[in-house]
C-alpha positions as a printed NumPy array, in Angstrom:
array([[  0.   ,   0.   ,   0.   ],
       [  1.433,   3.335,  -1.009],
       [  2.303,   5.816,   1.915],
       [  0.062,   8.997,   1.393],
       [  1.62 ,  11.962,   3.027],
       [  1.122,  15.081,   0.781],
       [ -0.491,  14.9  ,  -2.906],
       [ -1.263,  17.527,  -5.894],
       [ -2.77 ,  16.399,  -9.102],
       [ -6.369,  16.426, -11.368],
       [ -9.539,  16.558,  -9.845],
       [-11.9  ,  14.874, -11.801],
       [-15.736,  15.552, -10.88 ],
       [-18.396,  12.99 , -10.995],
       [-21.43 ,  14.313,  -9.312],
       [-24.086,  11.794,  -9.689],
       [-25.298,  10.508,  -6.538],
       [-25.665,   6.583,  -5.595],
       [-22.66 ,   5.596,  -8.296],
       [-22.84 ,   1.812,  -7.016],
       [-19.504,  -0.508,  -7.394],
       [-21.533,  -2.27 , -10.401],
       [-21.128,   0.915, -12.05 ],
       [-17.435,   1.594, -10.954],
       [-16.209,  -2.373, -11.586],
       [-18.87 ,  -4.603, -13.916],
       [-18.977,  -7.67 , -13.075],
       [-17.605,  -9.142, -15.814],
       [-14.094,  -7.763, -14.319],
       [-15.137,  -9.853, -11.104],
       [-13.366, -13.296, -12.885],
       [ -9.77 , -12.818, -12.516],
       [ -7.845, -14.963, -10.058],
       [ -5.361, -11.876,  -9.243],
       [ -5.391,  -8.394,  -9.002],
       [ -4.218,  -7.326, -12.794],
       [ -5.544,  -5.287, -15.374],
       [ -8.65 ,  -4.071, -13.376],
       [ -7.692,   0.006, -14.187],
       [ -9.432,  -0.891, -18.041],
       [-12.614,  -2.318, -15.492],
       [-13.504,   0.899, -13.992],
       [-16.138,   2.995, -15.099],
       [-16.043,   0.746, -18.014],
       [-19.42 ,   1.481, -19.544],
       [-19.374,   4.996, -19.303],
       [-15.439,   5.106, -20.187],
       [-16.491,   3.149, -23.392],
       [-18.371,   2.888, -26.25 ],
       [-19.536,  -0.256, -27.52 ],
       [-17.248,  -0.823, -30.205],
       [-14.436,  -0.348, -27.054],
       [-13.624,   2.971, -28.17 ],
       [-13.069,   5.625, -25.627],
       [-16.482,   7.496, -24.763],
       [-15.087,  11.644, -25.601],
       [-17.917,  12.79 , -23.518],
       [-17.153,  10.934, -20.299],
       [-15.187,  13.451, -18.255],
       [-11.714,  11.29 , -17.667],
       [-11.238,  10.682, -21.317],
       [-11.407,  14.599, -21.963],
       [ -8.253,  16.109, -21.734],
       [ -8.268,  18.434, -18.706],
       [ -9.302,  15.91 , -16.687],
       [ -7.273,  13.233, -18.385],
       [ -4.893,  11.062, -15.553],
       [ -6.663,  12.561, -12.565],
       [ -5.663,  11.984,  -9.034],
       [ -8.471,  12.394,  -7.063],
       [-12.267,  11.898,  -7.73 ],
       [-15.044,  14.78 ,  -6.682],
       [-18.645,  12.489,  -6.115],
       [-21.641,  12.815,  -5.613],
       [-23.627,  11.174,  -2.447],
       [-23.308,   7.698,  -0.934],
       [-20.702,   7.234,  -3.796],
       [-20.043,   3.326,  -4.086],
       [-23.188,   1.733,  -3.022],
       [-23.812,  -1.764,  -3.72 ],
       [-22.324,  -4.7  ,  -3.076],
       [-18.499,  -4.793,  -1.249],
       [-16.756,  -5.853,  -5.002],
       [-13.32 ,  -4.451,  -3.127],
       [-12.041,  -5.197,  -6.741],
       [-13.781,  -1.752,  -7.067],
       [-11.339,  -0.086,  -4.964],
       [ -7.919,  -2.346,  -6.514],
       [ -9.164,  -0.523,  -9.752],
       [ -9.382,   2.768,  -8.629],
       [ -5.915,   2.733,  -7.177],
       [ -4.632,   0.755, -10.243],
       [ -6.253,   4.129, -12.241],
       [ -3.945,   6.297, -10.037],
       [ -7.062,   7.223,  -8.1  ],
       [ -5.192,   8.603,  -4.469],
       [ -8.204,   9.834,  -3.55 ],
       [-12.344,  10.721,  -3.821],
       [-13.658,  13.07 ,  -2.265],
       [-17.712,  13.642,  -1.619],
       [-20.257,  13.876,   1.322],
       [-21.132,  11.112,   1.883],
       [-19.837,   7.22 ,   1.08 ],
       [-21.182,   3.592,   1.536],
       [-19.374,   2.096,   4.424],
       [-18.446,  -0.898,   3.167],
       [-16.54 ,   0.695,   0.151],
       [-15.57 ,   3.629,   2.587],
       [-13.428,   0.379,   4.632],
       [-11.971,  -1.018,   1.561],
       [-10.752,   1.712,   0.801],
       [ -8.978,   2.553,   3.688],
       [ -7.607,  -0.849,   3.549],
       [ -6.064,  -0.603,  -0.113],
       [ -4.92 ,   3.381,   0.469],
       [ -7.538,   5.393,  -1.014],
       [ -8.214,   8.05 ,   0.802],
       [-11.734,   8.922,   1.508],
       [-13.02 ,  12.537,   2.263],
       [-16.383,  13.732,   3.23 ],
       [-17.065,  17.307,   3.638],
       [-19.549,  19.894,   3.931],
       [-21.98 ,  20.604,   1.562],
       [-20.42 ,  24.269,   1.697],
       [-17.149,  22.618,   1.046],
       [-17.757,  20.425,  -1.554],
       [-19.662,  23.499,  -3.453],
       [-16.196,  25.447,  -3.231],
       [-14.169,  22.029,  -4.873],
       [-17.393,  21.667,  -7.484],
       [-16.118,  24.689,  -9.103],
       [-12.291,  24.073,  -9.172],
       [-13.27 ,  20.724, -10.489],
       [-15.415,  22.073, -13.331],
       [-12.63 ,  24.116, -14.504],
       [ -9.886,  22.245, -16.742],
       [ -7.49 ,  25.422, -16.354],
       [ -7.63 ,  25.357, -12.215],
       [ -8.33 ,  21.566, -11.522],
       [ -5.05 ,  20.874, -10.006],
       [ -5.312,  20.495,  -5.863],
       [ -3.23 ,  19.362,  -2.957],
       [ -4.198,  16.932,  -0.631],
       [ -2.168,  16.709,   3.116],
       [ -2.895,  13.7  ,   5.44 ],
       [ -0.305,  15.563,   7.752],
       [ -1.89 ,  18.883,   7.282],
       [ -5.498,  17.651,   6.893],
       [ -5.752,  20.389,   4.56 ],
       [ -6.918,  20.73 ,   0.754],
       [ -5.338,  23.239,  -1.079],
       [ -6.462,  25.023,  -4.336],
       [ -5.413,  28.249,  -5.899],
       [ -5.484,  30.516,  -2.871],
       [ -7.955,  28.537,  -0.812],
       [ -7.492,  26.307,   1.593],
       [-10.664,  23.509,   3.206],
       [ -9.721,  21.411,   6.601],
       [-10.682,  18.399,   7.354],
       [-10.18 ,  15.818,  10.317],
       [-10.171,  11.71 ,   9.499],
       [ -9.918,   9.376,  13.013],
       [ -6.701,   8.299,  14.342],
       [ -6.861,   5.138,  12.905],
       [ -7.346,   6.276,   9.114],
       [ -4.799,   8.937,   8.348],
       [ -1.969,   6.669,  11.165],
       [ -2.826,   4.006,   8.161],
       [ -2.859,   6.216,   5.106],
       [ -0.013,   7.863,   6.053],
       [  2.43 ,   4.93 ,   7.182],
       [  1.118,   3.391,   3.92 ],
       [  0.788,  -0.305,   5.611],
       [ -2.336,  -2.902,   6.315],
       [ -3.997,  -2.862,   9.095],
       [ -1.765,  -6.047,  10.259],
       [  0.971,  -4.069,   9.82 ],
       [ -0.441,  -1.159,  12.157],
       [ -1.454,  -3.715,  14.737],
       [  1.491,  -4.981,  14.881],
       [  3.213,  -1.863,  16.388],
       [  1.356,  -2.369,  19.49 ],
       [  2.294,  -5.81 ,  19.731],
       [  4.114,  -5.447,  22.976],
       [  0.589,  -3.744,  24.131],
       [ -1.004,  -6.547,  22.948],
       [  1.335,  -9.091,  24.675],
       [  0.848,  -7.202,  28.172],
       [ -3.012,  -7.461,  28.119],
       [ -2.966, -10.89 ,  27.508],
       [ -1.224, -11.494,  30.086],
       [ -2.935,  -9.374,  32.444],
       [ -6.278, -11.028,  31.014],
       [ -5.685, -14.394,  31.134],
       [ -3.868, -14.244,  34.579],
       [ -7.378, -12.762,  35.947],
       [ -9.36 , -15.274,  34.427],
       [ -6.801, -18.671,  33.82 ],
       [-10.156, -20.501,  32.639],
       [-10.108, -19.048,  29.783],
       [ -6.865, -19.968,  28.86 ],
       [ -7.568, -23.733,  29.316],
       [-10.239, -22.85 ,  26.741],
       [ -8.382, -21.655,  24.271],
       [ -5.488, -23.901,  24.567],
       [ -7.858, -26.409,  23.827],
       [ -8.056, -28.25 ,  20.299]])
């Protein structure tokens, strides 16, 4: 999982609400036994036109928004069923982040769990990014995990994520890897529990 400290690049918008992950990964993308080649999956019927052609009036095949970084949504954005191959093709589409008011919480986990960052804001907020997003000439934003901070032109928008999310997005590991670190923590309660209550660890010694 990439490390996500601080980010510029495109943002794209996509304001229709209730985009489920049918929509952002068909399900004919669903067969593959690994992770490859799911970037060509996503959006994949509004990126292309039935002869496989790219669609010119979808907005990431038009050329300001071309290679964008981070996603502007509309409400409960990825809906649906879990599909995290949704997510692996987002971040295979150099997707870093997507930013709306509101998100599914199922997709919201996975993608915390495969380093895309998820943002919601303010409906003022997310008004002031609509129109930076509209604009091919001033789409280009920052995005600070250590700041908590979006940057645009001369503007700046805060905005807090818990603890656990921007320790993980930030250290750019799985959340075995940021368990680990309290290991030793871990170790102690254990101890402490089990010595309180030794039945319990017949239990689980058990077969």
């Amino acid at each position: 999982m990439q490390a996500f400290t601080t980010i510029p690049g495109k943002l794209a918008p996509l304001p229709a609400a209730n985009i489920d992950t049918d929509v952002i990964m068909p399900k004919q993308f669903l067969k593959g036994i690994d992770r490859q080649g799911l970037d060509r999956g996503v959006f994949f019927d509004l990126r292309f036109l039935a002869d496989g052609a790219p669609n010119p009036d979808f907005i990431l095949n038009q050329p300001g928004w071309q290679n964008a970084t981070f996603l502007l949504v509309g409400a409960n954005f990825g809906c649906g069923s879990s599909r995290e191959h949704a997510v692996w093709g987002l971040n295979q589409l150099g997707i870093r982040a997507i930013i709306g008011t509101s998100f599914a919480g199922i997709f919201d986990d996975n993608c915390q769990r495969n380093g895309v960052l998820t943002l919601s804001l303010s409906e003022a907020d997310y008004q002031r990014l609509s129109v930076v997003a509209a604009d091919a000439q001033r789409n280009t934003i920052s995005v600070s995990l250590e700041q908590q901070t979006i940057q645009f032109a001369d503007e700046v928008i805060h905005f807090t994520l818990s603890a656990l999310k921007r320790e993980m997005l930030i250290g750019g590991g799985s959340a075995v890897d940021w368990t680990l670190q309290y290991e030793a923590d871990i170790s102690q309660f254990e101890a402490q529990h089990f010595a309180q209550r030794p039945w319990l660890q017949r239990t689980r010694e058990q077969p």
